[in-house]
């Protein structure tokens, strides 16, 4: 959600754009921003973003990165992780693979990570 916030802060009219100029639409601006900072910030979808022929160019990468870092909220991320992991339904749609997460926590214990804290 942070990247979406960046798109709308830097492009306040993006949500209302029609098909006359696709590169001014939020999804294509998102692609451009993903291409610019996605790898560095660990975001998914960079490869697909690079294939978006309607993404605007050039992008002010440093400005995008600055706004992303300012808007990024660690508490919000932690809350989303907890909510995802704690879903009780067996068929819940998840972002986090709980088994992989548990394996990581177990392996990280060797480096001093407290898996159950």
mmCIF file of N, CA and C in Angstrom:
data_model
loop_
_atom_site.group_PDB
_atom_site.id
_atom_site.type_symbol
_atom_site.label_atom_id
_atom_site.label_comp_id
_atom_site.label_asym_id
_atom_site.label_seq_id
_atom_site.Cartn_x
_atom_site.Cartn_y
_atom_site.Cartn_z
ATOM 1 N N UNK A 1 0.806 -1.204 0.000
ATOM 2 C CA UNK A 1 0.000 0.000 0.000
ATOM 3 C C UNK A 1 0.845 1.262 0.000
ATOM 4 N N UNK A 2 2.083 1.130 0.455
ATOM 5 C CA UNK A 2 2.945 2.307 0.481
ATOM 6 C C UNK A 2 3.167 2.852 -0.922
ATOM 7 N N UNK A 3 3.445 1.979 -1.873
ATOM 8 C CA UNK A 3 3.706 2.445 -3.232
ATOM 9 C C UNK A 3 2.471 3.119 -3.823
ATOM 10 N N UNK A 4 1.304 2.594 -3.509
ATOM 11 C CA UNK A 4 0.062 3.219 -3.972
ATOM 12 C C UNK A 4 -0.052 4.637 -3.413
ATOM 13 N N UNK A 5 0.294 4.794 -2.146
ATOM 14 C CA UNK A 5 0.279 6.117 -1.533
ATOM 15 C C UNK A 5 1.253 7.070 -2.197
ATOM 16 N N UNK A 6 2.417 6.562 -2.562
ATOM 17 C CA UNK A 6 3.424 7.376 -3.248
ATOM 18 C C UNK A 6 2.887 7.837 -4.600
ATOM 19 N N UNK A 7 2.284 6.912 -5.335
ATOM 20 C CA UNK A 7 1.726 7.248 -6.648
ATOM 21 C C UNK A 7 0.730 8.389 -6.522
ATOM 22 N N UNK A 8 -0.159 8.303 -5.538
ATOM 23 C CA UNK A 8 -1.211 9.314 -5.419
ATOM 24 C C UNK A 8 -0.716 10.620 -4.807
ATOM 25 N N UNK A 9 0.328 10.555 -3.987
ATOM 26 C CA UNK A 9 0.896 11.806 -3.471
ATOM 27 C C UNK A 9 1.593 12.581 -4.584
ATOM 28 N N UNK A 10 2.374 11.885 -5.384
ATOM 29 C CA UNK A 10 3.131 12.555 -6.437
ATOM 30 C C UNK A 10 2.313 12.819 -7.698
ATOM 31 N N UNK A 11 1.171 12.141 -7.826
ATOM 32 C CA UNK A 11 0.316 12.276 -9.013
ATOM 33 C C UNK A 11 -1.135 12.360 -8.571
ATOM 34 N N UNK A 12 -1.540 13.467 -7.953
ATOM 35 C CA UNK A 12 -2.881 13.546 -7.364
ATOM 36 C C UNK A 12 -4.038 13.390 -8.349
ATOM 37 N N UNK A 13 -3.796 13.555 -9.633
ATOM 38 C CA UNK A 13 -4.879 13.404 -10.613
ATOM 39 C C UNK A 13 -4.887 12.036 -11.285
ATOM 40 N N UNK A 14 -3.983 11.150 -10.893
ATOM 41 C CA UNK A 14 -3.852 9.845 -11.560
ATOM 42 C C UNK A 14 -5.119 9.007 -11.482
ATOM 43 N N UNK A 15 -5.826 9.062 -10.377
ATOM 44 C CA UNK A 15 -7.010 8.213 -10.200
ATOM 45 C C UNK A 15 -8.124 8.558 -11.179
ATOM 46 N N UNK A 16 -8.189 9.792 -11.631
ATOM 47 C CA UNK A 16 -9.275 10.201 -12.510
ATOM 48 C C UNK A 16 -8.927 10.234 -13.982
ATOM 49 N N UNK A 17 -7.787 9.709 -14.363
ATOM 50 C CA UNK A 17 -7.355 9.766 -15.763
ATOM 51 C C UNK A 17 -8.118 8.762 -16.627
ATOM 52 N N UNK A 18 -8.430 9.188 -17.842
ATOM 53 C CA UNK A 18 -9.085 8.271 -18.777
ATOM 54 C C UNK A 18 -8.027 7.641 -19.688
ATOM 55 N N UNK A 19 -8.471 7.010 -20.754
ATOM 56 C CA UNK A 19 -7.557 6.273 -21.631
ATOM 57 C C UNK A 19 -6.856 7.145 -22.674
ATOM 58 N N UNK A 20 -7.091 8.458 -22.640
ATOM 59 C CA UNK A 20 -6.430 9.334 -23.609
ATOM 60 C C UNK A 20 -4.913 9.315 -23.456
ATOM 61 N N UNK A 21 -4.447 9.194 -22.223
ATOM 62 C CA UNK A 21 -2.999 9.172 -21.966
ATOM 63 C C UNK A 21 -2.730 8.139 -20.872
ATOM 64 N N UNK A 22 -2.603 6.861 -21.246
ATOM 65 C CA UNK A 22 -2.444 5.793 -20.254
ATOM 66 C C UNK A 22 -1.277 6.003 -19.298
ATOM 67 N N UNK A 23 -0.223 6.669 -19.744
ATOM 68 C CA UNK A 23 0.942 6.839 -18.868
ATOM 69 C C UNK A 23 0.656 7.754 -17.678
ATOM 70 N N UNK A 24 -0.499 8.404 -17.665
ATOM 71 C CA UNK A 24 -0.892 9.229 -16.516
ATOM 72 C C UNK A 24 -1.810 8.480 -15.553
ATOM 73 N N UNK A 25 -2.112 7.221 -15.861
ATOM 74 C CA UNK A 25 -2.987 6.414 -15.006
ATOM 75 C C UNK A 25 -2.173 5.747 -13.901
ATOM 76 N N UNK A 26 -2.800 5.612 -12.732
ATOM 77 C CA UNK A 26 -2.116 5.068 -11.554
ATOM 78 C C UNK A 26 -1.449 3.710 -11.796
ATOM 79 N N UNK A 27 -2.094 2.741 -12.460
ATOM 80 C CA UNK A 27 -1.425 1.443 -12.638
ATOM 81 C C UNK A 27 -0.113 1.542 -13.421
ATOM 82 N N UNK A 28 -0.071 2.409 -14.419
ATOM 83 C CA UNK A 28 1.141 2.544 -15.227
ATOM 84 C C UNK A 28 2.215 3.346 -14.490
ATOM 85 N N UNK A 29 1.793 4.332 -13.713
ATOM 86 C CA UNK A 29 2.744 5.072 -12.876
ATOM 87 C C UNK A 29 3.336 4.125 -11.840
ATOM 88 N N UNK A 30 2.497 3.253 -11.293
ATOM 89 C CA UNK A 30 2.982 2.254 -10.336
ATOM 90 C C UNK A 30 4.057 1.387 -10.979
ATOM 91 N N UNK A 31 3.837 0.981 -12.217
ATOM 92 C CA UNK A 31 4.844 0.183 -12.928
ATOM 93 C C UNK A 31 6.164 0.941 -13.032
ATOM 94 N N UNK A 32 6.092 2.215 -13.364
ATOM 95 C CA UNK A 32 7.312 3.014 -13.493
ATOM 96 C C UNK A 32 8.042 3.116 -12.157
ATOM 97 N N UNK A 33 7.290 3.289 -11.083
ATOM 98 C CA UNK A 33 7.898 3.410 -9.755
ATOM 99 C C UNK A 33 8.478 2.071 -9.307
ATOM 100 N N UNK A 34 7.784 0.986 -9.624
ATOM 101 C CA UNK A 34 8.326 -0.344 -9.309
ATOM 102 C C UNK A 34 9.644 -0.571 -10.038
ATOM 103 N N UNK A 35 9.682 -0.198 -11.297
ATOM 104 C CA UNK A 35 10.914 -0.354 -12.059
ATOM 105 C C UNK A 35 12.033 0.487 -11.442
ATOM 106 N N UNK A 36 11.696 1.677 -10.965
ATOM 107 C CA UNK A 36 12.703 2.600 -10.440
ATOM 108 C C UNK A 36 13.268 2.182 -9.084
ATOM 109 N N UNK A 37 12.401 1.703 -8.171
ATOM 110 C CA UNK A 37 12.866 1.429 -6.799
ATOM 111 C C UNK A 37 12.543 0.032 -6.305
ATOM 112 N N UNK A 38 11.855 -0.753 -7.099
ATOM 113 C CA UNK A 38 11.363 -2.049 -6.649
ATOM 114 C C UNK A 38 12.418 -3.015 -6.166
ATOM 115 N N UNK A 39 13.487 -3.164 -6.914
ATOM 116 C CA UNK A 39 14.540 -4.106 -6.521
ATOM 117 C C UNK A 39 15.177 -3.645 -5.216
ATOM 118 N N UNK A 40 15.526 -2.373 -5.151
ATOM 119 C CA UNK A 40 16.180 -1.824 -3.958
ATOM 120 C C UNK A 40 15.315 -1.954 -2.709
ATOM 121 N N UNK A 41 14.006 -1.794 -2.859
ATOM 122 C CA UNK A 41 13.107 -1.821 -1.709
ATOM 123 C C UNK A 41 12.496 -3.201 -1.469
ATOM 124 N N UNK A 42 12.870 -4.191 -2.265
ATOM 125 C CA UNK A 42 12.384 -5.551 -2.056
ATOM 126 C C UNK A 42 10.927 -5.751 -2.420
ATOM 127 N N UNK A 43 10.447 -5.027 -3.407
ATOM 128 C CA UNK A 43 9.046 -5.120 -3.818
ATOM 129 C C UNK A 43 8.883 -6.179 -4.899
ATOM 130 N N UNK A 44 7.739 -6.815 -4.906
ATOM 131 C CA UNK A 44 7.477 -7.817 -5.936
ATOM 132 C C UNK A 44 6.799 -7.155 -7.130
ATOM 133 N N UNK A 45 6.922 -7.787 -8.278
ATOM 134 C CA UNK A 45 6.272 -7.297 -9.485
ATOM 135 C C UNK A 45 7.156 -6.458 -10.388
ATOM 136 N N UNK A 46 8.444 -6.411 -10.103
ATOM 137 C CA UNK A 46 9.356 -5.576 -10.892
ATOM 138 C C UNK A 46 9.451 -6.072 -12.336
ATOM 139 N N UNK A 47 9.556 -7.368 -12.530
ATOM 140 C CA UNK A 47 9.677 -7.910 -13.891
ATOM 141 C C UNK A 47 8.447 -7.562 -14.726
ATOM 142 N N UNK A 48 7.274 -7.702 -14.150
ATOM 143 C CA UNK A 48 6.045 -7.356 -14.875
ATOM 144 C C UNK A 48 5.987 -5.856 -15.148
ATOM 145 N N UNK A 49 6.424 -5.059 -14.194
ATOM 146 C CA UNK A 49 6.415 -3.605 -14.367
ATOM 147 C C UNK A 49 7.287 -3.191 -15.547
ATOM 148 N N UNK A 50 8.393 -3.864 -15.721
ATOM 149 C CA UNK A 50 9.308 -3.538 -16.827
ATOM 150 C C UNK A 50 8.682 -3.822 -18.189
ATOM 151 N N UNK A 51 7.682 -4.685 -18.221
ATOM 152 C CA UNK A 51 7.014 -5.024 -19.484
ATOM 153 C C UNK A 51 5.830 -4.112 -19.784
ATOM 154 N N UNK A 52 5.537 -3.173 -18.897
ATOM 155 C CA UNK A 52 4.416 -2.255 -19.090
ATOM 156 C C UNK A 52 4.839 -1.151 -20.062
ATOM 157 N N UNK A 53 4.386 -1.250 -21.288
ATOM 158 C CA UNK A 53 4.769 -0.268 -22.310
ATOM 159 C C UNK A 53 4.161 1.110 -22.076
ATOM 160 N N UNK A 54 3.164 1.202 -21.205
ATOM 161 C CA UNK A 54 2.515 2.481 -20.934
ATOM 162 C C UNK A 54 3.058 3.185 -19.692
ATOM 163 N N UNK A 55 4.098 2.620 -19.073
ATOM 164 C CA UNK A 55 4.654 3.285 -17.896
ATOM 165 C C UNK A 55 5.331 4.578 -18.345
ATOM 166 N N UNK A 56 5.168 5.639 -17.570
ATOM 167 C CA UNK A 56 5.792 6.908 -17.952
ATOM 168 C C UNK A 56 7.305 6.871 -17.760
ATOM 169 N N UNK A 57 8.005 7.596 -18.597
ATOM 170 C CA UNK A 57 9.456 7.727 -18.497
ATOM 171 C C UNK A 57 9.830 9.140 -18.897
ATOM 172 N N UNK A 58 10.831 9.728 -18.352
ATOM 173 C CA UNK A 58 11.647 9.268 -17.220
ATOM 174 C C UNK A 58 10.944 9.530 -15.889
ATOM 175 N N UNK A 59 11.435 8.896 -14.862
ATOM 176 C CA UNK A 59 10.902 9.016 -13.504
ATOM 177 C C UNK A 59 11.945 9.704 -12.632
ATOM 178 N N UNK A 60 11.482 10.522 -11.724
ATOM 179 C CA UNK A 60 12.390 11.152 -10.761
ATOM 180 C C UNK A 60 12.608 10.167 -9.609
ATOM 181 N N UNK A 61 13.529 9.241 -9.826
ATOM 182 C CA UNK A 61 13.771 8.120 -8.920
ATOM 183 C C UNK A 61 14.021 8.555 -7.486
ATOM 184 N N UNK A 62 14.870 9.536 -7.280
ATOM 185 C CA UNK A 62 15.208 9.973 -5.920
ATOM 186 C C UNK A 62 13.980 10.500 -5.189
ATOM 187 N N UNK A 63 13.119 11.214 -5.892
ATOM 188 C CA UNK A 63 11.896 11.727 -5.276
ATOM 189 C C UNK A 63 10.971 10.575 -4.893
ATOM 190 N N UNK A 64 10.820 9.606 -5.779
ATOM 191 C CA UNK A 64 9.977 8.439 -5.497
ATOM 192 C C UNK A 64 10.517 7.699 -4.276
ATOM 193 N N UNK A 65 11.810 7.484 -4.233
ATOM 194 C CA UNK A 65 12.436 6.777 -3.116
ATOM 195 C C UNK A 65 12.257 7.541 -1.809
ATOM 196 N N UNK A 66 12.445 8.847 -1.839
ATOM 197 C CA UNK A 66 12.284 9.674 -0.637
ATOM 198 C C UNK A 66 10.858 9.596 -0.092
ATOM 199 N N UNK A 67 9.870 9.722 -0.967
ATOM 200 C CA UNK A 67 8.470 9.671 -0.531
ATOM 201 C C UNK A 67 8.121 8.272 -0.042
ATOM 202 N N UNK A 68 8.636 7.240 -0.710
ATOM 203 C CA UNK A 68 8.378 5.866 -0.273
ATOM 204 C C UNK A 68 8.903 5.655 1.140
ATOM 205 N N UNK A 69 10.134 6.065 1.387
ATOM 206 C CA UNK A 69 10.729 5.878 2.715
ATOM 207 C C UNK A 69 9.975 6.669 3.778
ATOM 208 N N UNK A 70 9.500 7.856 3.425
ATOM 209 C CA UNK A 70 8.736 8.664 4.380
ATOM 210 C C UNK A 70 7.384 8.023 4.694
ATOM 211 N N UNK A 71 6.743 7.450 3.688
ATOM 212 C CA UNK A 71 5.414 6.873 3.893
ATOM 213 C C UNK A 71 5.444 5.465 4.481
ATOM 214 N N UNK A 72 6.564 4.765 4.344
ATOM 215 C CA UNK A 72 6.637 3.388 4.820
ATOM 216 C C UNK A 72 6.440 3.350 6.327
ATOM 217 N N UNK A 73 5.538 2.487 6.782
ATOM 218 C CA UNK A 73 5.182 2.421 8.190
ATOM 219 C C UNK A 73 5.461 1.007 8.700
ATOM 220 N N UNK A 74 6.485 0.868 9.531
ATOM 221 C CA UNK A 74 6.884 -0.443 10.044
ATOM 222 C C UNK A 74 5.770 -1.060 10.881
ATOM 223 N N UNK A 75 5.084 -0.260 11.688
ATOM 224 C CA UNK A 75 3.997 -0.784 12.521
ATOM 225 C C UNK A 75 2.867 -1.339 11.650
ATOM 226 N N UNK A 76 2.574 -0.664 10.554
ATOM 227 C CA UNK A 76 1.541 -1.148 9.630
ATOM 228 C C UNK A 76 1.964 -2.472 8.998
ATOM 229 N N UNK A 77 3.227 -2.581 8.615
ATOM 230 C CA UNK A 77 3.748 -3.825 8.049
ATOM 231 C C UNK A 77 3.663 -4.953 9.066
ATOM 232 N N UNK A 78 4.097 -4.691 10.291
ATOM 233 C CA UNK A 78 4.042 -5.716 11.341
ATOM 234 C C UNK A 78 2.602 -6.154 11.583
ATOM 235 N N UNK A 79 1.683 -5.210 11.614
ATOM 236 C CA UNK A 79 0.271 -5.545 11.803
ATOM 237 C C UNK A 79 -0.274 -6.409 10.679
ATOM 238 N N UNK A 80 0.122 -6.098 9.451
ATOM 239 C CA UNK A 80 -0.321 -6.895 8.303
ATOM 240 C C UNK A 80 0.248 -8.305 8.362
ATOM 241 N N UNK A 81 1.508 -8.437 8.773
ATOM 242 C CA UNK A 81 2.120 -9.763 8.916
ATOM 243 C C UNK A 81 1.401 -10.581 9.976
ATOM 244 N N UNK A 82 1.158 -9.971 11.121
ATOM 245 C CA UNK A 82 0.468 -10.671 12.214
ATOM 246 C C UNK A 82 -0.931 -11.082 11.775
ATOM 247 N N UNK A 83 -1.655 -10.183 11.133
ATOM 248 C CA UNK A 83 -3.011 -10.500 10.683
ATOM 249 C C UNK A 83 -3.004 -11.650 9.685
ATOM 250 N N UNK A 84 -2.027 -11.658 8.781
ATOM 251 C CA UNK A 84 -1.943 -12.718 7.781
ATOM 252 C C UNK A 84 -1.622 -14.061 8.431
ATOM 253 N N UNK A 85 -0.619 -14.087 9.279
ATOM 254 C CA UNK A 85 -0.189 -15.333 9.921
ATOM 255 C C UNK A 85 -1.276 -15.879 10.843
ATOM 256 N N UNK A 86 -2.029 -15.003 11.491
ATOM 257 C CA UNK A 86 -3.030 -15.438 12.470
ATOM 258 C C UNK A 86 -4.393 -15.779 11.875
ATOM 259 N N UNK A 87 -4.543 -15.764 10.563
ATOM 260 C CA UNK A 87 -5.816 -16.168 9.965
ATOM 261 C C UNK A 87 -6.089 -17.628 10.327
ATOM 262 N N UNK A 88 -7.298 -17.912 10.759
ATOM 263 C CA UNK A 88 -7.632 -19.246 11.245
ATOM 264 C C UNK A 88 -8.206 -20.170 10.174
ATOM 265 N N UNK A 89 -8.837 -19.634 9.163
ATOM 266 C CA UNK A 89 -9.480 -20.469 8.147
ATOM 267 C C UNK A 89 -8.441 -21.277 7.371
ATOM 268 N N UNK A 90 -8.724 -22.544 7.171
ATOM 269 C CA UNK A 90 -7.797 -23.420 6.447
ATOM 270 C C UNK A 90 -7.600 -22.964 5.000
ATOM 271 N N UNK A 91 -8.630 -22.359 4.420
ATOM 272 C CA UNK A 91 -8.554 -21.929 3.024
ATOM 273 C C UNK A 91 -8.302 -20.424 2.894
ATOM 274 N N UNK A 92 -7.762 -19.817 3.935
ATOM 275 C CA UNK A 92 -7.509 -18.373 3.918
ATOM 276 C C UNK A 92 -6.499 -18.014 2.832
ATOM 277 N N UNK A 93 -6.756 -16.904 2.163
ATOM 278 C CA UNK A 93 -5.805 -16.410 1.174
ATOM 279 C C UNK A 93 -4.694 -15.678 1.924
ATOM 280 N N UNK A 94 -3.478 -16.130 1.734
ATOM 281 C CA UNK A 94 -2.349 -15.596 2.501
ATOM 282 C C UNK A 94 -1.299 -14.959 1.598
ATOM 283 N N UNK A 95 -0.590 -14.015 2.184
ATOM 284 C CA UNK A 95 0.585 -13.442 1.545
ATOM 285 C C UNK A 95 1.816 -14.167 2.064
ATOM 286 N N UNK A 96 1.768 -14.558 3.331
ATOM 287 C CA UNK A 96 2.890 -15.213 4.006
ATOM 288 C C UNK A 96 2.686 -16.727 4.005
ATOM 289 N N UNK A 97 3.714 -17.453 3.620
ATOM 290 C CA UNK A 97 3.709 -18.913 3.741
ATOM 291 C C UNK A 97 4.098 -19.222 5.186
ATOM 292 N N UNK A 98 3.132 -19.665 5.992
ATOM 293 C CA UNK A 98 3.397 -19.867 7.423
ATOM 294 C C UNK A 98 4.485 -20.899 7.670
ATOM 295 N N UNK A 99 4.518 -21.959 6.886
ATOM 296 C CA UNK A 99 5.554 -22.977 7.077
ATOM 297 C C UNK A 99 6.946 -22.406 6.792
ATOM 298 N N UNK A 100 7.051 -21.647 5.719
ATOM 299 C CA UNK A 100 8.328 -21.029 5.378
ATOM 300 C C UNK A 100 8.731 -19.995 6.437
ATOM 301 N N UNK A 101 7.758 -19.251 6.928
ATOM 302 C CA UNK A 101 8.008 -18.253 7.970
ATOM 303 C C UNK A 101 8.507 -18.937 9.247
ATOM 304 N N UNK A 102 7.873 -20.045 9.629
ATOM 305 C CA UNK A 102 8.289 -20.783 10.828
ATOM 306 C C UNK A 102 9.689 -21.363 10.642
ATOM 307 N N UNK A 103 9.973 -21.860 9.443
ATOM 308 C CA UNK A 103 11.308 -22.401 9.163
ATOM 309 C C UNK A 103 12.361 -21.298 9.283
ATOM 310 N N UNK A 104 12.053 -20.128 8.721
ATOM 311 C CA UNK A 104 12.978 -18.998 8.818
ATOM 312 C C UNK A 104 13.212 -18.618 10.279
ATOM 313 N N UNK A 105 12.145 -18.534 11.065
ATOM 314 C CA UNK A 105 12.280 -18.157 12.471
ATOM 315 C C UNK A 105 13.132 -19.166 13.224
ATOM 316 N N UNK A 106 12.945 -20.439 12.908
ATOM 317 C CA UNK A 106 13.724 -21.489 13.563
ATOM 318 C C UNK A 106 15.204 -21.376 13.203
ATOM 319 N N UNK A 107 15.483 -21.199 11.916
ATOM 320 C CA UNK A 107 16.870 -21.084 11.468
ATOM 321 C C UNK A 107 17.522 -19.800 11.976
ATOM 322 N N UNK A 108 16.741 -18.746 12.102
ATOM 323 C CA UNK A 108 17.281 -17.471 12.569
ATOM 324 C C UNK A 108 17.626 -17.515 14.052
ATOM 325 N N UNK A 109 17.084 -18.505 14.764
ATOM 326 C CA UNK A 109 17.400 -18.661 16.182
ATOM 327 C C UNK A 109 18.886 -18.851 16.421
ATOM 328 N N UNK A 110 19.550 -19.473 15.474
ATOM 329 C CA UNK A 110 20.997 -19.687 15.593
ATOM 330 C C UNK A 110 21.758 -18.361 15.577
ATOM 331 N N UNK A 111 21.136 -17.339 15.002
ATOM 332 C CA UNK A 111 21.781 -16.023 14.930
ATOM 333 C C UNK A 111 21.306 -15.103 16.047
ATOM 334 N N UNK A 112 20.584 -15.667 17.020
ATOM 335 C CA UNK A 112 20.131 -14.866 18.154
ATOM 336 C C UNK A 112 18.714 -14.347 18.047
ATOM 337 N N UNK A 113 17.994 -14.683 16.962
ATOM 338 C CA UNK A 113 16.609 -14.247 16.811
ATOM 339 C C UNK A 113 15.723 -15.035 17.758
ATOM 340 N N UNK A 114 14.873 -14.347 18.504
ATOM 341 C CA UNK A 114 13.958 -14.995 19.446
ATOM 342 C C UNK A 114 12.663 -15.322 18.698
ATOM 343 N N UNK A 115 12.504 -16.545 18.247
ATOM 344 C CA UNK A 115 11.394 -16.943 17.381
ATOM 345 C C UNK A 115 10.028 -16.758 18.019
ATOM 346 N N UNK A 116 9.936 -16.813 19.325
ATOM 347 C CA UNK A 116 8.623 -16.733 19.981
ATOM 348 C C UNK A 116 8.470 -15.470 20.814
ATOM 349 N N UNK A 117 9.224 -14.444 20.486
ATOM 350 C CA UNK A 117 9.103 -13.205 21.265
ATOM 351 C C UNK A 117 8.170 -12.233 20.594
#
